[in-house]
PDB file of N, CA, C and O in Angstrom:
ATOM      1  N   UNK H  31     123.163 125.503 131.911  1.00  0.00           N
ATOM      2  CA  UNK H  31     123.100 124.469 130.879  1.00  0.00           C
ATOM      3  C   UNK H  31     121.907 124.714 129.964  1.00  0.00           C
ATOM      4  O   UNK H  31     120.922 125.333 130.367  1.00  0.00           O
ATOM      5  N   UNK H  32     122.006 124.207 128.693  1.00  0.00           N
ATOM      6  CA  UNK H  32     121.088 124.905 127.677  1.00  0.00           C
ATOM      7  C   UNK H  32     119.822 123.586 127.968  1.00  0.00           C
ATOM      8  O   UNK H  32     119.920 122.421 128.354  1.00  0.00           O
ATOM      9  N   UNK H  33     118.595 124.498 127.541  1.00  0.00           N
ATOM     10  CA  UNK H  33     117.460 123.153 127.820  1.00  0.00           C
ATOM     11  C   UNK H  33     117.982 122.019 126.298  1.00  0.00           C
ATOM     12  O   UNK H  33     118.658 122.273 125.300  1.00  0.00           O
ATOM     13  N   UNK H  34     117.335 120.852 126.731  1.00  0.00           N
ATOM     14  CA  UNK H  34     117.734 119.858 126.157  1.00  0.00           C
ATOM     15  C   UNK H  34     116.654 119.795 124.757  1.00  0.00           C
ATOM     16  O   UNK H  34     117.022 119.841 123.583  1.00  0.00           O
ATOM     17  N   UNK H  35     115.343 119.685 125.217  1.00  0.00           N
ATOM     18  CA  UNK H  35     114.559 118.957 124.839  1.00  0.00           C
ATOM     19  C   UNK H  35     114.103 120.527 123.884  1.00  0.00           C
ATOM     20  O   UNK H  35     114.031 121.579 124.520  1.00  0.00           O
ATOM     21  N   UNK H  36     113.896 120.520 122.751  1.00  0.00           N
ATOM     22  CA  UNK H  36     113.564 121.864 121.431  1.00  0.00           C
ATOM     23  C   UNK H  36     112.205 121.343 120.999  1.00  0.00           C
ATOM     24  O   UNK H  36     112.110 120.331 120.304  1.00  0.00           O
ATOM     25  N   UNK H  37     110.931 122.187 121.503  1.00  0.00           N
ATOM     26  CA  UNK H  37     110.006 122.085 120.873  1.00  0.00           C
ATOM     27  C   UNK H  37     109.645 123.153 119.683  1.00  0.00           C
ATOM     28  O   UNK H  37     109.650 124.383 119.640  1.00  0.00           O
ATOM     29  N   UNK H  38     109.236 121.815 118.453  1.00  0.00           N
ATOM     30  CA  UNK H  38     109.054 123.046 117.191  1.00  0.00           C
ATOM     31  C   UNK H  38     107.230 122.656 116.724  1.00  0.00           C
ATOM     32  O   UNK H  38     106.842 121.564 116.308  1.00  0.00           O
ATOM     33  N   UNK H  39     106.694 123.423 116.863  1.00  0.00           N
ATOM     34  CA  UNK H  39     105.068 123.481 117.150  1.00  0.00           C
ATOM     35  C   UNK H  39     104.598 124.190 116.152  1.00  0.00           C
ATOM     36  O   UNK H  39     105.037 125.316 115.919  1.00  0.00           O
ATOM     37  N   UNK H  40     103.711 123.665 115.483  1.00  0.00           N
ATOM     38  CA  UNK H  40     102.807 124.367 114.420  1.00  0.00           C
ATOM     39  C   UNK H  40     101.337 123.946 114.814  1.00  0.00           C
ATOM     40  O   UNK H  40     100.837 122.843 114.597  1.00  0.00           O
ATOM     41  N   UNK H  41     100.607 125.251 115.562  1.00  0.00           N
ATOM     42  CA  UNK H  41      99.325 124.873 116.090  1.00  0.00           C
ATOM     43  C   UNK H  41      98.215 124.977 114.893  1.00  0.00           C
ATOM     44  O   UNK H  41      97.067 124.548 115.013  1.00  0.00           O
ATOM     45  N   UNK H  42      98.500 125.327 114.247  1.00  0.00           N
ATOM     46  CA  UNK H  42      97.264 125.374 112.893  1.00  0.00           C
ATOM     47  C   UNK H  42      97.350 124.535 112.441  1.00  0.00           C
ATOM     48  O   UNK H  42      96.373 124.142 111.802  1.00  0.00           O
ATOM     49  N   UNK H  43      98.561 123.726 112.479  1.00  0.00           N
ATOM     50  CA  UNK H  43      98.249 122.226 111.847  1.00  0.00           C
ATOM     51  C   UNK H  43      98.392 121.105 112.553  1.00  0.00           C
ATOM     52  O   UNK H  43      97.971 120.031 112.123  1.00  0.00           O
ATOM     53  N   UNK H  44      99.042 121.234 113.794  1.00  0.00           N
ATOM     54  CA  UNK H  44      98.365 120.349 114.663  1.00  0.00           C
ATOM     55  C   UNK H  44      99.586 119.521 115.249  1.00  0.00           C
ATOM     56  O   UNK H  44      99.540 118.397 115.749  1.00  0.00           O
ATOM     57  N   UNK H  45     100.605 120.279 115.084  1.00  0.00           N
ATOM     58  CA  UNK H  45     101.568 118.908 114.787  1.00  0.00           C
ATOM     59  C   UNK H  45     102.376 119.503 115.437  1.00  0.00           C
ATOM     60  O   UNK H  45     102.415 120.710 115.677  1.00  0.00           O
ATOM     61  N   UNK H  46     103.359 118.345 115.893  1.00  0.00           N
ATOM     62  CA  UNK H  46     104.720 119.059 117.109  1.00  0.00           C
ATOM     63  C   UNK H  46     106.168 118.213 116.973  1.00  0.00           C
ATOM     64  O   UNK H  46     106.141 116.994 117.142  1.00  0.00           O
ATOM     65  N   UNK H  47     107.332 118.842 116.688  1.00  0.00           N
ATOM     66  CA  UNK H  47     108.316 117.722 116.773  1.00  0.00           C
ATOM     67  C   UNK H  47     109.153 118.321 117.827  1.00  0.00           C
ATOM     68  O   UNK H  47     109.309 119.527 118.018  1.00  0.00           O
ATOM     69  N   UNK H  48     109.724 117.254 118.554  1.00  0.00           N
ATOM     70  CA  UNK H  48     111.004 117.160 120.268  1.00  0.00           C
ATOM     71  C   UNK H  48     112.024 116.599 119.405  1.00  0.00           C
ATOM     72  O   UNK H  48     112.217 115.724 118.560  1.00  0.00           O
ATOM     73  N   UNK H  49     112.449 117.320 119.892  1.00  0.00           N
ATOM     74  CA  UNK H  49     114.450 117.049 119.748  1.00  0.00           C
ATOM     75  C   UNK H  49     114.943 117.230 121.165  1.00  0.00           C
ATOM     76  O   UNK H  49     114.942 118.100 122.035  1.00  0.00           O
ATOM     77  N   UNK H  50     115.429 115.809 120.953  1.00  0.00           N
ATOM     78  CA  UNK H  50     115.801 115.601 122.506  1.00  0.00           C
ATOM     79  C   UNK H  50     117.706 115.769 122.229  1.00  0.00           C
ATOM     80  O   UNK H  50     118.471 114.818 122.068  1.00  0.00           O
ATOM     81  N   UNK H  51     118.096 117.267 122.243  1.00  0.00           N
ATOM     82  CA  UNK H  51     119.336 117.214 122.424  1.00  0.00           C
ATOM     83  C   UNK H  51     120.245 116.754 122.765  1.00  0.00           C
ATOM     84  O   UNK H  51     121.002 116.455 121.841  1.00  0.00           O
ATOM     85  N   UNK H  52     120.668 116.466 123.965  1.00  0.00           N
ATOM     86  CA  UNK H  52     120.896 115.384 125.049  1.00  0.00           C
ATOM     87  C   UNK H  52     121.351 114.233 124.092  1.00  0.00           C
ATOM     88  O   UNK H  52     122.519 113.989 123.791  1.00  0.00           O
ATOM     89  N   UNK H  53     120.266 113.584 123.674  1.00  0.00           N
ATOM     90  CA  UNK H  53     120.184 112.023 123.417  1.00  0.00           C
ATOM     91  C   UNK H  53     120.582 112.149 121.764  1.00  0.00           C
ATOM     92  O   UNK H  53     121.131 111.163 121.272  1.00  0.00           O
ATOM     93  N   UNK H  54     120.375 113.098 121.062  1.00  0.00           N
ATOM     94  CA  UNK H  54     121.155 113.240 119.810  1.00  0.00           C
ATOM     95  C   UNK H  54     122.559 113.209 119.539  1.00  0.00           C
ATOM     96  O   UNK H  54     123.286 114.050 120.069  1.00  0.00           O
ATOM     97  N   UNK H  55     123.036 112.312 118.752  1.00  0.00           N
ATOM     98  CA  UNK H  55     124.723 112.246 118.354  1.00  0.00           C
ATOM     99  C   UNK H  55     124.544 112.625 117.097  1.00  0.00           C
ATOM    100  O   UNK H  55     125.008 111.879 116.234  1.00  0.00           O
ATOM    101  N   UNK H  56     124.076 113.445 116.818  1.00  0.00           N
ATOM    102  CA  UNK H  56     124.394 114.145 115.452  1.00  0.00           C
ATOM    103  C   UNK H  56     125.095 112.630 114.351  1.00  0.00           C
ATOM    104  O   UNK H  56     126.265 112.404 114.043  1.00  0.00           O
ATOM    105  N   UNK H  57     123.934 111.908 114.029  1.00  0.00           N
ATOM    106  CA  UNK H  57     123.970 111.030 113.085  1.00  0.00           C
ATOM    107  C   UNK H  57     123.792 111.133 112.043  1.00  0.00           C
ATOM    108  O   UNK H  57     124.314 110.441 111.169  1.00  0.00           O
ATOM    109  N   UNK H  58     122.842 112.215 111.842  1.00  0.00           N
ATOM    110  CA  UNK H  58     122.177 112.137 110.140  1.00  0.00           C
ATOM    111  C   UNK H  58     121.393 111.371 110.028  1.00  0.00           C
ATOM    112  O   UNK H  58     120.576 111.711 109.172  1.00  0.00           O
ATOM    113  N   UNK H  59     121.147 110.255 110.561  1.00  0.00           N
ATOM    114  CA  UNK H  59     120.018 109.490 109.944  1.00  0.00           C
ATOM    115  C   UNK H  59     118.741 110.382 109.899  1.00  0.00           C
ATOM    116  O   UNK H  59     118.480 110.623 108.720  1.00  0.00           O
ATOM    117  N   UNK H  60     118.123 110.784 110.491  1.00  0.00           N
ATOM    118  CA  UNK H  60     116.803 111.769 110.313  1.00  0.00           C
ATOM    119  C   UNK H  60     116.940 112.875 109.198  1.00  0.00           C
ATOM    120  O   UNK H  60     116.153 113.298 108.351  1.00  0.00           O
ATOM    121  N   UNK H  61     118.307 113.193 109.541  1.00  0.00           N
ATOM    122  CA  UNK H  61     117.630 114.340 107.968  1.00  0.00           C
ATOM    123  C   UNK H  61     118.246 113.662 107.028  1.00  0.00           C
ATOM    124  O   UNK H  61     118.823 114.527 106.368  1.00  0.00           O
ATOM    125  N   UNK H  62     118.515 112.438 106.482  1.00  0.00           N
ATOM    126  CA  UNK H  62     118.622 111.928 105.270  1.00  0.00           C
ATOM    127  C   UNK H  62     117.498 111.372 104.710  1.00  0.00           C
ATOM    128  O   UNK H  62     117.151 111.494 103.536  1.00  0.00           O
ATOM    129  N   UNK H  63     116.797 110.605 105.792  1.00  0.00           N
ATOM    130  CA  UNK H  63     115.710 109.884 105.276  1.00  0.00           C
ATOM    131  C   UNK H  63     114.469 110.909 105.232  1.00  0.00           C
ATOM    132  O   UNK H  63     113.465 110.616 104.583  1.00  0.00           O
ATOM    133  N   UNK H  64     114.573 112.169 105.970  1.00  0.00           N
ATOM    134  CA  UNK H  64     113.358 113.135 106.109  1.00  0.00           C
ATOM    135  C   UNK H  64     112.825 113.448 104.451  1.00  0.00           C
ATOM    136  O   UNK H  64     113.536 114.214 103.800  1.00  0.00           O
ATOM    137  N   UNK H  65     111.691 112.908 103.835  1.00  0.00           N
ATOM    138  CA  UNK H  65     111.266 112.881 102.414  1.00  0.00           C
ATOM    139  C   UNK H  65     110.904 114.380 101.790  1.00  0.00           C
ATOM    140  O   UNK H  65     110.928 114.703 100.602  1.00  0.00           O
ATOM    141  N   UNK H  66     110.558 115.201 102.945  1.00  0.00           N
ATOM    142  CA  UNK H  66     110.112 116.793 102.959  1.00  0.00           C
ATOM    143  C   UNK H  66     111.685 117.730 103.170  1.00  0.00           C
ATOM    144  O   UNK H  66     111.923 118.877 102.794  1.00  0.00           O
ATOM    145  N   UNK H  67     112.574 116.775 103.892  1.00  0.00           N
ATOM    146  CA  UNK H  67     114.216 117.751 103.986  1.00  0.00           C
ATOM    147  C   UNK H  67     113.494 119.002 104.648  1.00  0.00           C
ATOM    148  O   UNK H  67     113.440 120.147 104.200  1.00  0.00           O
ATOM    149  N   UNK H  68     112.737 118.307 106.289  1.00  0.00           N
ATOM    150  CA  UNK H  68     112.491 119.073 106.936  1.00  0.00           C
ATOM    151  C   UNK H  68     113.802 119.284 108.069  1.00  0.00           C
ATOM    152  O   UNK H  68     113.991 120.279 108.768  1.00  0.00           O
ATOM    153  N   UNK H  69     114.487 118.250 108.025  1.00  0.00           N
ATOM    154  CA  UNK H  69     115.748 118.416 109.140  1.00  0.00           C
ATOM    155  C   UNK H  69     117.194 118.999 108.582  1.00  0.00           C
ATOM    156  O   UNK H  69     117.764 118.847 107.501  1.00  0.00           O
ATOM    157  N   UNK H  70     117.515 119.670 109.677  1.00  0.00           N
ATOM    158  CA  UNK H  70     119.123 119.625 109.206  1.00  0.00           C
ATOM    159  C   UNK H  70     119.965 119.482 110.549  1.00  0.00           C
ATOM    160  O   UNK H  70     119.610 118.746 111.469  1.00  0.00           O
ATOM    161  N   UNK H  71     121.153 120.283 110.567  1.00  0.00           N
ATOM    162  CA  UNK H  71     121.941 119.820 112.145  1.00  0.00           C
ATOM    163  C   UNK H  71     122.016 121.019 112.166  1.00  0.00           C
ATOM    164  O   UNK H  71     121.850 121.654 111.125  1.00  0.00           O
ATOM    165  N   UNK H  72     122.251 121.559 113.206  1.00  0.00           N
ATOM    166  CA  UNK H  72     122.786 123.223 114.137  1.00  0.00           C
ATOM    167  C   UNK H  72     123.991 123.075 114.514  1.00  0.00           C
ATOM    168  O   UNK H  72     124.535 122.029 114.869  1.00  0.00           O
ATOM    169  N   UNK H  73     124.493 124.275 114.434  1.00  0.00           N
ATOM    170  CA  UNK H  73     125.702 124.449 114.619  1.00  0.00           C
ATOM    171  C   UNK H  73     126.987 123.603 115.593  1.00  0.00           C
ATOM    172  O   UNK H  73     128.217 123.568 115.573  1.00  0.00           O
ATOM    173  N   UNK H  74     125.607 122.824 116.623  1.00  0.00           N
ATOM    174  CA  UNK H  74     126.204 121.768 117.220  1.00  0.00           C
ATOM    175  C   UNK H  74     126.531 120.096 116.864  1.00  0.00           C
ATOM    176  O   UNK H  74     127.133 119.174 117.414  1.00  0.00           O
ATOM    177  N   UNK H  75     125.619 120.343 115.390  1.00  0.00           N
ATOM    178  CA  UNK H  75     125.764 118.945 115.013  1.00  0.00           C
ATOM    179  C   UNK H  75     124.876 118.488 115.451  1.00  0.00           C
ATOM    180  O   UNK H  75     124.837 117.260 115.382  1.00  0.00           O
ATOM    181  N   UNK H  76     123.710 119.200 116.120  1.00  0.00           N
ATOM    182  CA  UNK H  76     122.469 117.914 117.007  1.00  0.00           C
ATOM    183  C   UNK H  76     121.497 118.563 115.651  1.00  0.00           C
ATOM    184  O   UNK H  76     121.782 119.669 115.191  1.00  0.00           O
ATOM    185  N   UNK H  77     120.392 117.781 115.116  1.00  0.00           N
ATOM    186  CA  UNK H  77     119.334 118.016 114.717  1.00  0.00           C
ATOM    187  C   UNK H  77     118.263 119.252 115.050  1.00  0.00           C
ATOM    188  O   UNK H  77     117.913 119.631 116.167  1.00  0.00           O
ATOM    189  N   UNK H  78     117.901 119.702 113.921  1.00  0.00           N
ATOM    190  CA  UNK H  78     116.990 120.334 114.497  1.00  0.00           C
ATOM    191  C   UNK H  78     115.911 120.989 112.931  1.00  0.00           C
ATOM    192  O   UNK H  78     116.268 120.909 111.755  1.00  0.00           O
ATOM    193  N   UNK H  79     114.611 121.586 113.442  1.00  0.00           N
ATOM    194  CA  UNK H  79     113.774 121.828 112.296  1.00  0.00           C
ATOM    195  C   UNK H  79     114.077 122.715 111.307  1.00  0.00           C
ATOM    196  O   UNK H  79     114.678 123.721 111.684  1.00  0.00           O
ATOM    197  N   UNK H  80     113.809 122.613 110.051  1.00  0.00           N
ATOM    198  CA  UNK H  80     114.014 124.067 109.759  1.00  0.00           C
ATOM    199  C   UNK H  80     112.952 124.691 108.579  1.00  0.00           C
ATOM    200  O   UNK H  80     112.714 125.834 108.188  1.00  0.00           O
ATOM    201  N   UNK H  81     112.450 123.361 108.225  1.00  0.00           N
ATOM    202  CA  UNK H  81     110.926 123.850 107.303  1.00  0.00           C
ATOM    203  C   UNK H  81     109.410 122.658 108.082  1.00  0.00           C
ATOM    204  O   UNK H  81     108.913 121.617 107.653  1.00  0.00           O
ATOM    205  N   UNK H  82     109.206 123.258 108.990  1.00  0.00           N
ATOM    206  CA  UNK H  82     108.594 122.386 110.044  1.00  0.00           C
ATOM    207  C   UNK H  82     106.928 122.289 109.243  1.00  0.00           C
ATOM    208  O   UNK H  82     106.282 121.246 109.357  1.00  0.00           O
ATOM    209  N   UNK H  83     106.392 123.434 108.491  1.00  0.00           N
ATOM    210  CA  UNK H  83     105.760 123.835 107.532  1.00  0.00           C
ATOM    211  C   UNK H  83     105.351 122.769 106.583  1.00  0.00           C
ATOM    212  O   UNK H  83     104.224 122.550 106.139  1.00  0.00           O
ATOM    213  N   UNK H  84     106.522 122.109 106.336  1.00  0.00           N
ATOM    214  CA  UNK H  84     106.564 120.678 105.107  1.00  0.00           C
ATOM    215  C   UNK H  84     106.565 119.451 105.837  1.00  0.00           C
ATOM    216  O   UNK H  84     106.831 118.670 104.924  1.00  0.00           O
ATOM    217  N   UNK H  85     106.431 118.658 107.003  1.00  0.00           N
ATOM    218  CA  UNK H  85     106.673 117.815 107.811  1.00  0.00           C
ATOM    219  C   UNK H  85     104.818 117.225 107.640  1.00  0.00           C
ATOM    220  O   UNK H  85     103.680 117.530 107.997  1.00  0.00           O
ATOM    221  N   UNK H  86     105.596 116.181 106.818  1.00  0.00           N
ATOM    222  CA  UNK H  86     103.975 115.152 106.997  1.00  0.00           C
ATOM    223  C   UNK H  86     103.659 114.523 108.115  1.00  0.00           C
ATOM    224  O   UNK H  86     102.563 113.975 108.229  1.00  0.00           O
ATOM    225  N   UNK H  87     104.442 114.517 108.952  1.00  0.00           N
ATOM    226  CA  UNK H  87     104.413 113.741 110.310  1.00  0.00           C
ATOM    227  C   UNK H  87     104.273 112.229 109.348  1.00  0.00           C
ATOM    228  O   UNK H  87     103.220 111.623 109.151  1.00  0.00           O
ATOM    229  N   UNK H  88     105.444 111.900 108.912  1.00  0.00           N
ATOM    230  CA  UNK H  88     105.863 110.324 108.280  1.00  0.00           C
ATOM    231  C   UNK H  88     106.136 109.469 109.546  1.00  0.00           C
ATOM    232  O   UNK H  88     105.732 108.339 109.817  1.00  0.00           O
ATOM    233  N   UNK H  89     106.908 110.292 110.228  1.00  0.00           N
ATOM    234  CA  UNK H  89     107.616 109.816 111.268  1.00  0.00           C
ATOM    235  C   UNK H  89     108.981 108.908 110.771  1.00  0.00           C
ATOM    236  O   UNK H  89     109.573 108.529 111.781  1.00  0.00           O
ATOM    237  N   UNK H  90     109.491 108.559 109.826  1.00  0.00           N
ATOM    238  CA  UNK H  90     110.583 108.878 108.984  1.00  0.00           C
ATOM    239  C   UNK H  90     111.907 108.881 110.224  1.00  0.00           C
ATOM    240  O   UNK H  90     112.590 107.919 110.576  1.00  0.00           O
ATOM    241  N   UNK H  91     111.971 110.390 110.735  1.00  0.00           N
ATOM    242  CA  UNK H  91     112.817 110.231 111.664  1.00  0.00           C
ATOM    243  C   UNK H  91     112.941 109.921 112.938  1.00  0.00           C
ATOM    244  O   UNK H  91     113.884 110.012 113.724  1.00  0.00           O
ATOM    245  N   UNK H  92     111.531 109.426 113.061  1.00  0.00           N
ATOM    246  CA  UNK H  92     110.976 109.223 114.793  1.00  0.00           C
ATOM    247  C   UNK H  92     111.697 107.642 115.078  1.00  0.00           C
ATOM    248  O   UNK H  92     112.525 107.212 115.881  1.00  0.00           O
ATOM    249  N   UNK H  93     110.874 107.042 113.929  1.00  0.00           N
ATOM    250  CA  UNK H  93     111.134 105.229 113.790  1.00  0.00           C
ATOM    251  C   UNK H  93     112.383 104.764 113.804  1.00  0.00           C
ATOM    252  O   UNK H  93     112.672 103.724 114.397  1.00  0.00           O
ATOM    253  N   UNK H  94     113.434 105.638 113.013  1.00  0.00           N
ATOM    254  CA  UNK H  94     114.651 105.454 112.598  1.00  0.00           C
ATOM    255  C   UNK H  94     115.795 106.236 113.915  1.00  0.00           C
ATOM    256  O   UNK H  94     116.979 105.922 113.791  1.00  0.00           O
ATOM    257  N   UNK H  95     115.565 106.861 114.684  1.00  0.00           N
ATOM    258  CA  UNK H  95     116.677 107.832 115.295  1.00  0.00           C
ATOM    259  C   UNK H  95     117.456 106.609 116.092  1.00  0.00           C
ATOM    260  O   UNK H  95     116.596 105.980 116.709  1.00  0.00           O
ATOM    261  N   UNK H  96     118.358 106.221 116.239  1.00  0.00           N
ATOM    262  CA  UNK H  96     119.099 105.039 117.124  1.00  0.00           C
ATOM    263  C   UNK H  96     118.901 105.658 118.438  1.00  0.00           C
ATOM    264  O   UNK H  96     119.036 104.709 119.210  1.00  0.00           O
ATOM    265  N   UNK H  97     118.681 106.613 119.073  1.00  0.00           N
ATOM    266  CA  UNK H  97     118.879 107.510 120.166  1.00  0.00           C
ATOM    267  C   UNK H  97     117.535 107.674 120.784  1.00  0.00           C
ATOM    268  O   UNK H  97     117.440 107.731 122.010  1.00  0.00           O
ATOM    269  N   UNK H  98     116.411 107.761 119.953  1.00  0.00           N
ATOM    270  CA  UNK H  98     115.118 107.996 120.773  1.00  0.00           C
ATOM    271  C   UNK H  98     114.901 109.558 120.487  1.00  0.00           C
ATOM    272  O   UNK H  98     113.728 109.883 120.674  1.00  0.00           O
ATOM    273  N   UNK H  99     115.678 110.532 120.110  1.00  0.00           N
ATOM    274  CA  UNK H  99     115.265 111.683 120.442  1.00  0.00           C
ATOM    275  C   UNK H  99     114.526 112.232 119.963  1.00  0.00           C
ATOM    276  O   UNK H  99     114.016 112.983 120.794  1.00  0.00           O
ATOM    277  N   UNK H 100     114.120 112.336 119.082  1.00  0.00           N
ATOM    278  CA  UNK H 100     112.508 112.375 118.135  1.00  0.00           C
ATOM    279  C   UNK H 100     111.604 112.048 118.136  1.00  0.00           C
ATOM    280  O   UNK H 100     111.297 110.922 117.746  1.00  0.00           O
ATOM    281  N   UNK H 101     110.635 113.081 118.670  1.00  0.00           N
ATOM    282  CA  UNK H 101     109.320 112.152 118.895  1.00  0.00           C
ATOM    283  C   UNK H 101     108.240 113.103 118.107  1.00  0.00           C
ATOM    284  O   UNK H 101     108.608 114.271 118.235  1.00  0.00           O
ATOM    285  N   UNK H 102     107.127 113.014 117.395  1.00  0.00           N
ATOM    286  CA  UNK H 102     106.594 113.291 116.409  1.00  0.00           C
ATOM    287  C   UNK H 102     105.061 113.264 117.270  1.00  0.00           C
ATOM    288  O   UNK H 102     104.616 112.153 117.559  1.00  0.00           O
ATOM    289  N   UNK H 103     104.243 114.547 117.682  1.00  0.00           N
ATOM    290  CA  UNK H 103     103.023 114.203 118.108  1.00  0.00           C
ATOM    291  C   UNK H 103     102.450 114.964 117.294  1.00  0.00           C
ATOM    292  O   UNK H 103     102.997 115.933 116.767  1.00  0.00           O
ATOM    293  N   UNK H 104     100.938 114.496 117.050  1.00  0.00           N
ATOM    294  CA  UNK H 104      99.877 115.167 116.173  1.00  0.00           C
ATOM    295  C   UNK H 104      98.790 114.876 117.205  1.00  0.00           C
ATOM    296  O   UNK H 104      98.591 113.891 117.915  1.00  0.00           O
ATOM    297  N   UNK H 105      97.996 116.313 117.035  1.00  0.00           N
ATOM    298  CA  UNK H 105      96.567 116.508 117.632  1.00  0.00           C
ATOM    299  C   UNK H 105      95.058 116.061 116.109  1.00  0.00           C
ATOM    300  O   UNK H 105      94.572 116.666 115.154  1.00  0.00           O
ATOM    301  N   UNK H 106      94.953 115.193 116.520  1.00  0.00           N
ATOM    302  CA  UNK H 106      93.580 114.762 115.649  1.00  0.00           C
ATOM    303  C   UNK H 106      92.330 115.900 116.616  1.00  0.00           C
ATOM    304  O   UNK H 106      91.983 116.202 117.758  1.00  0.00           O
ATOM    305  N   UNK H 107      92.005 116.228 114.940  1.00  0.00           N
ATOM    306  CA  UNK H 107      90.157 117.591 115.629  1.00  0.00           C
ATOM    307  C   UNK H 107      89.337 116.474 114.958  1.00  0.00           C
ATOM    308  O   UNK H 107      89.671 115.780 113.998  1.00  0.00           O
ATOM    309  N   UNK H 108      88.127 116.447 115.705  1.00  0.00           N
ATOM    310  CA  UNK H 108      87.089 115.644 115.145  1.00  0.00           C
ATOM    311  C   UNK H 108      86.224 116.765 114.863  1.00  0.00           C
ATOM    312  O   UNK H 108      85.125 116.579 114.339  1.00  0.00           O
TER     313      UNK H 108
END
């Protein structure tokens, strides 16, 4: 079985988004409202990153997913 959970990680900037496969029904709501059109769907119809580069961490699709599967973490450097 394929892993569920897709981590897409950008350590220079600090920031991390989960796609919780599994719990995705390929809704669209996240990549419609995504303001950067950092999301799209994969070939399965589940979500996933694809300019992770442009992601303000709005959280946009975190707040909004009906499913939970998005979760949006950022590392603060002091």
């Amino acid at each position: 079985m394929a892993e569920t959970l897709t981590e897409f990680h950008d350590k220079k900037a600090g920031k991390k988004i989960l796609i919780n496969k599994k719990w995705c029904k390929g809704c669209d709501i996240c990549v419609s409202l995504c303001p950067k059109k950092v999301l799209t769907t994969d070939s399965m119809g589940k979500a996933t990153v694809v300019k992770l580069h442009l992601c303000t961490c709005c959280r946009m699709c975190e707040k909004h997913c009906p499913d939970f599967a998005i979760t949006i973490e950022v590392e603060h450097h002091e």
